PDB file of C-alpha atoms and ligand atoms in Angstrom:
ATOM      1  CA  MET A   1      32.065  13.904 -51.856  1.00  0.00           C
ATOM      2  CA  GLU A   2      30.340  15.190 -54.973  1.00  0.00           C
ATOM      3  CA  ARG A   3      27.638  17.753 -54.372  1.00  0.00           C
ATOM      4  CA  ASP A   4      24.333  18.182 -56.126  1.00  0.00           C
ATOM      5  CA  ILE A   5      24.588  20.584 -59.084  1.00  0.00           C
ATOM      6  CA  LYS A   6      21.482  22.428 -57.861  1.00  0.00           C
ATOM      7  CA  GLU A   7      23.246  23.123 -54.561  1.00  0.00           C
ATOM      8  CA  LEU A   8      26.230  24.612 -56.422  1.00  0.00           C
ATOM      9  CA  ILE A   9      23.946  26.752 -58.598  1.00  0.00           C
ATOM     10  CA  LYS A  10      22.133  27.986 -55.483  1.00  0.00           C
ATOM     11  CA  LEU A  11      25.479  29.096 -53.990  1.00  0.00           C
ATOM     12  CA  GLY A  12      26.145  31.040 -57.207  1.00  0.00           C
ATOM     13  CA  LEU A  13      22.714  32.680 -57.189  1.00  0.00           C
ATOM     14  CA  ASP A  14      23.285  33.715 -53.555  1.00  0.00           C
ATOM     15  CA  ALA A  15      26.721  35.182 -54.391  1.00  0.00           C
ATOM     16  CA  LEU A  16      25.526  37.119 -57.466  1.00  0.00           C
ATOM     17  CA  PRO A  17      24.493  40.310 -55.597  1.00  0.00           C
ATOM     18  CA  LEU A  18      28.046  40.558 -54.223  1.00  0.00           C
ATOM     19  CA  ALA A  19      29.447  41.260 -57.721  1.00  0.00           C
ATOM     20  CA  TYR A  20      31.025  44.731 -57.816  1.00  0.00           C
ATOM     21  CA  THR A  21      29.872  46.067 -61.187  1.00  0.00           C
ATOM     22  CA  PRO A  22      29.386  49.856 -61.109  1.00  0.00           C
ATOM     23  CA  TYR A  23      30.470  50.178 -64.765  1.00  0.00           C
ATOM     24  CA  SER A  24      28.752  47.348 -66.632  1.00  0.00           C
ATOM     25  CA  ASN A  25      26.026  46.233 -64.204  1.00  0.00           C
ATOM     26  CA  PHE A  26      26.739  42.778 -65.692  1.00  0.00           C
ATOM     27  CA  LYS A  27      26.955  40.537 -62.655  1.00  0.00           C
ATOM     28  CA  VAL A  28      28.608  37.110 -62.746  1.00  0.00           C
ATOM     29  CA  ALA A  29      29.118  34.478 -60.052  1.00  0.00           C
ATOM     30  CA  ALA A  30      31.196  31.311 -60.194  1.00  0.00           C
ATOM     31  CA  VAL A  31      31.209  28.292 -57.900  1.00  0.00           C
ATOM     32  CA  LEU A  32      34.337  26.177 -58.083  1.00  0.00           C
ATOM     33  CA  GLU A  33      34.288  22.663 -56.624  1.00  0.00           C
ATOM     34  CA  THR A  34      37.518  20.869 -55.705  1.00  0.00           C
ATOM     35  CA  LEU A  35      38.053  17.129 -56.162  1.00  0.00           C
ATOM     36  CA  ASP A  36      37.728  16.864 -52.357  1.00  0.00           C
ATOM     37  CA  GLY A  37      34.324  18.561 -52.440  1.00  0.00           C
ATOM     38  CA  ARG A  38      35.357  21.952 -51.123  1.00  0.00           C
ATOM     39  CA  VAL A  39      33.685  24.922 -52.729  1.00  0.00           C
ATOM     40  CA  TYR A  40      34.885  28.449 -53.530  1.00  0.00           C
ATOM     41  CA  THR A  41      32.568  31.157 -54.793  1.00  0.00           C
ATOM     42  CA  GLY A  42      33.710  34.160 -56.822  1.00  0.00           C
ATOM     43  CA  VAL A  43      32.150  37.260 -58.348  1.00  0.00           C
ATOM     44  CA  ASN A  44      33.369  39.796 -60.881  1.00  0.00           C
ATOM     45  CA  ILE A  45      35.105  42.834 -59.413  1.00  0.00           C
ATOM     46  CA  GLU A  46      35.294  45.854 -61.715  1.00  0.00           C
ATOM     47  CA  ASN A  47      37.608  48.838 -61.599  1.00  0.00           C
ATOM     48  CA  ALA A  48      37.452  52.500 -62.661  1.00  0.00           C
ATOM     49  CA  ALA A  49      40.546  51.880 -64.787  1.00  0.00           C
ATOM     50  CA  TYR A  50      38.648  48.988 -66.468  1.00  0.00           C
ATOM     51  CA  THR A  51      41.547  46.601 -67.222  1.00  0.00           C
ATOM     52  CA  PRO A  52      42.133  45.573 -63.586  1.00  0.00           C
ATOM     53  CA  THR A  53      38.636  44.038 -63.597  1.00  0.00           C
ATOM     54  CA  ASN A  54      38.619  40.440 -62.398  1.00  0.00           C
ATOM     55  CA  CYS A  55      36.061  37.959 -63.684  1.00  0.00           C
ATOM     56  CA  ALA A  56      34.021  35.802 -61.313  1.00  0.00           C
ATOM     57  CA  GLU A  57      35.745  32.610 -62.481  1.00  0.00           C
ATOM     58  CA  ARG A  58      39.223  33.938 -61.796  1.00  0.00           C
ATOM     59  CA  THR A  59      38.148  35.277 -58.418  1.00  0.00           C
ATOM     60  CA  ALA A  60      37.008  31.756 -57.486  1.00  0.00           C
ATOM     61  CA  PHE A  61      40.203  30.154 -58.815  1.00  0.00           C
ATOM     62  CA  PHE A  62      42.488  32.645 -57.103  1.00  0.00           C
ATOM     63  CA  LYS A  63      40.659  32.216 -53.806  1.00  0.00           C
ATOM     64  CA  ALA A  64      41.105  28.439 -54.050  1.00  0.00           C
ATOM     65  CA  ILE A  65      44.761  28.516 -55.113  1.00  0.00           C
ATOM     66  CA  SER A  66      45.602  30.983 -52.365  1.00  0.00           C
ATOM     67  CA  GLU A  67      43.966  28.668 -49.823  1.00  0.00           C
ATOM     68  CA  GLY A  68      46.069  25.704 -50.976  1.00  0.00           C
ATOM     69  CA  ASP A  69      43.595  23.910 -53.269  1.00  0.00           C
ATOM     70  CA  ARG A  70      44.785  22.985 -56.764  1.00  0.00           C
ATOM     71  CA  ARG A  71      42.669  20.020 -57.820  1.00  0.00           C
ATOM     72  CA  PHE A  72      39.302  20.878 -59.285  1.00  0.00           C
ATOM     73  CA  ARG A  73      36.264  18.944 -60.516  1.00  0.00           C
ATOM     74  CA  ARG A  74      33.980  21.608 -62.014  1.00  0.00           C
ATOM     75  CA  ILE A  75      32.829  25.197 -61.993  1.00  0.00           C
ATOM     76  CA  VAL A  76      29.351  26.684 -62.224  1.00  0.00           C
ATOM     77  CA  VAL A  77      29.099  30.041 -64.001  1.00  0.00           C
ATOM     78  CA  LEU A  78      25.984  32.201 -64.028  1.00  0.00           C
ATOM     79  CA  GLY A  79      25.143  35.833 -64.521  1.00  0.00           C
ATOM     80  CA  GLY A  80      23.827  38.504 -66.798  1.00  0.00           C
ATOM     81  CA  LYS A  81      22.739  42.088 -67.202  1.00  0.00           C
ATOM     82  CA  GLY A  82      21.449  43.596 -63.975  1.00  0.00           C
ATOM     83  CA  GLY A  83      22.306  40.347 -62.190  1.00  0.00           C
ATOM     84  CA  ILE A  84      19.640  38.340 -64.008  1.00  0.00           C
ATOM     85  CA  PRO A  85      21.196  35.076 -65.193  1.00  0.00           C
ATOM     86  CA  GLU A  86      18.825  34.629 -68.121  1.00  0.00           C
ATOM     87  CA  GLU A  87      21.094  34.077 -71.057  1.00  0.00           C
ATOM     88  CA  GLY A  88      23.838  31.822 -69.742  1.00  0.00           C
ATOM     89  CA  THR A  89      27.273  33.392 -69.420  1.00  0.00           C
ATOM     90  CA  ALA A  90      30.193  31.459 -70.887  1.00  0.00           C
ATOM     91  CA  PRO A  91      33.686  32.052 -69.450  1.00  0.00           C
ATOM     92  CA  CYS A  92      35.859  34.590 -71.284  1.00  0.00           C
ATOM     93  CA  GLY A  93      39.052  33.489 -73.028  1.00  0.00           C
ATOM     94  CA  VAL A  94      41.315  34.668 -70.222  1.00  0.00           C
ATOM     95  CA  CYS A  95      39.373  32.626 -67.669  1.00  0.00           C
ATOM     96  CA  ARG A  96      39.491  29.548 -69.911  1.00  0.00           C
ATOM     97  CA  GLN A  97      43.270  29.927 -70.010  1.00  0.00           C
ATOM     98  CA  VAL A  98      43.437  30.155 -66.204  1.00  0.00           C
ATOM     99  CA  MET A  99      41.361  26.949 -66.016  1.00  0.00           C
ATOM    100  CA  MET A 100      43.849  25.354 -68.433  1.00  0.00           C
ATOM    101  CA  GLU A 101      46.637  26.037 -65.943  1.00  0.00           C
ATOM    102  CA  PHE A 102      45.059  24.003 -63.144  1.00  0.00           C
ATOM    103  CA  CYS A 103      42.563  21.585 -64.689  1.00  0.00           C
ATOM    104  CA  ASP A 104      42.544  18.542 -66.926  1.00  0.00           C
ATOM    105  CA  PRO A 105      40.733  19.829 -70.045  1.00  0.00           C
ATOM    106  CA  LYS A 106      39.239  16.388 -70.755  1.00  0.00           C
ATOM    107  CA  THR A 107      37.545  16.004 -67.375  1.00  0.00           C
ATOM    108  CA  PHE A 108      37.073  19.481 -65.893  1.00  0.00           C
ATOM    109  CA  GLU A 109      33.442  20.534 -66.328  1.00  0.00           C
ATOM    110  CA  VAL A 110      32.090  24.037 -66.898  1.00  0.00           C
ATOM    111  CA  ILE A 111      28.415  24.305 -66.043  1.00  0.00           C
ATOM    112  CA  ILE A 112      26.752  27.334 -67.599  1.00  0.00           C
ATOM    113  CA  ALA A 113      23.572  27.911 -65.619  1.00  0.00           C
ATOM    114  CA  LYS A 114      20.473  30.030 -66.022  1.00  0.00           C
ATOM    115  CA  SER A 115      18.649  28.646 -62.990  1.00  0.00           C
ATOM    116  CA  GLU A 116      18.707  25.583 -60.728  1.00  0.00           C
ATOM    117  CA  GLU A 117      16.733  23.737 -63.404  1.00  0.00           C
ATOM    118  CA  GLU A 118      18.328  25.062 -66.592  1.00  0.00           C
ATOM    119  CA  TYR A 119      22.011  24.509 -67.214  1.00  0.00           C
ATOM    120  CA  ARG A 120      24.376  22.904 -69.682  1.00  0.00           C
ATOM    121  CA  THR A 121      27.676  21.197 -69.067  1.00  0.00           C
ATOM    122  CA  MET A 122      30.790  21.326 -71.224  1.00  0.00           C
ATOM    123  CA  THR A 123      34.335  20.135 -70.713  1.00  0.00           C
ATOM    124  CA  LEU A 124      37.168  22.628 -70.702  1.00  0.00           C
ATOM    125  CA  GLU A 125      38.445  20.912 -73.849  1.00  0.00           C
ATOM    126  CA  GLN A 126      35.197  21.764 -75.633  1.00  0.00           C
ATOM    127  CA  LEU A 127      35.523  25.397 -74.578  1.00  0.00           C
ATOM    128  CA  LEU A 128      39.245  25.635 -75.298  1.00  0.00           C
ATOM    129  CA  PRO A 129      40.208  23.131 -78.002  1.00  0.00           C
ATOM    130  CA  GLU A 130      43.920  22.471 -78.352  1.00  0.00           C
ATOM    131  CA  GLY A 131      44.636  24.699 -75.371  1.00  0.00           C
ATOM    132  CA  PHE A 132      48.164  25.601 -74.370  1.00  0.00           C
ATOM    133  CA  GLY A 133      48.997  24.569 -70.826  1.00  0.00           C
ATOM    134  CA  PRO A 134      51.676  23.473 -68.361  1.00  0.00           C
ATOM    135  CA  ASP A 135      52.264  20.210 -70.277  1.00  0.00           C
ATOM    136  CA  ASN A 136      53.520  22.200 -73.257  1.00  0.00           C
ATOM    137  CA  LEU A 137      56.373  23.549 -71.143  1.00  0.00           C
ATOM    138  CA  LYS A 138      57.411  20.220 -69.620  1.00  0.00           C
ATOM    139  CA  GLU A 139      61.081  19.361 -70.270  1.00  0.00           C
ATOM    140  CA  VAL A 140      61.748  22.806 -71.708  1.00  0.00           C
ATOM    141  CA  PRO A 141      65.149  23.833 -70.398  1.00  0.00           C
ATOM    142  CA  HIS A 142      65.401  27.259 -68.818  1.00  0.00           C
ATOM    143  CA  GLU A 143      67.515  29.737 -70.661  1.00  0.00           C
ATOM    144  CA  ASP A 144      70.769  30.802 -69.006  1.00  0.00           C
ATOM    145  CA  ILE A 145      70.790  34.453 -68.079  1.00  0.00           C
TER     146      ILE A 145
HETATM  147  N1  THU B   1      32.660  38.675 -66.740  1.00  0.00           N
HETATM  148  C1  THU B   1      32.862  37.671 -65.838  1.00  0.00           C
HETATM  149  O1  THU B   1      32.984  37.890 -64.631  1.00  0.00           O
HETATM  150  N2  THU B   1      32.930  36.397 -66.300  1.00  0.00           N
HETATM  151  C2  THU B   1      32.721  36.040 -67.599  1.00  0.00           C
HETATM  152  O2  THU B   1      32.791  34.869 -67.898  1.00  0.00           O
HETATM  153  C3  THU B   1      32.422  37.058 -68.607  1.00  0.00           C
HETATM  154  C4  THU B   1      32.563  38.471 -68.165  1.00  0.00           C
HETATM  155  C5  THU B   1      32.526  40.051 -66.230  1.00  0.00           C
HETATM  156  C6  THU B   1      33.658  40.976 -66.501  1.00  0.00           C
HETATM  157  C7  THU B   1      32.981  42.321 -66.420  1.00  0.00           C
HETATM  158  O3  THU B   1      32.933  42.736 -65.071  1.00  0.00           O
HETATM  159  C8  THU B   1      31.564  42.051 -66.872  1.00  0.00           C
HETATM  160  O4  THU B   1      31.391  40.647 -66.792  1.00  0.00           O
HETATM  161  C9  THU B   1      31.263  42.522 -68.271  1.00  0.00           C
HETATM  162  O5  THU B   1      32.219  42.075 -69.171  1.00  0.00           O
END
């Protein structure tokens, strides 16, 4: 069952304060909806060593995958400086690549939201044109070692 976009955005706004951002204070939340209508929220989780930081989108994806879900309809992304989602936060390149692993780029939707009323929707293909994904490795024989 498909949910109302406003409901998904509300879940993201509620999750935003849970972002762990002592270094940037840039808080992001993501709400990932499966084709079956299940929902996983995620926030960004920073680290004193910086590179282990995990974006909100990947947190949501990794929660879902680790719970057995692999078929996704769309993701809401929102956030900003100080946790104020004014500007509309687009997924970083690494997160787009993770989406490419599990989603059909022509149909998977990324909803970049500023509020329950203000959001725009793009397909993964628009955000990652000519992306490299699992299909590119189909039929590739494994090397003998
Ligand atoms: N960040 C996300 O969580 N998602 C994005 O789409 C962009 C960036 C996080 C990573 C880091 O914790 C902070 O925002 C600033 O880059």
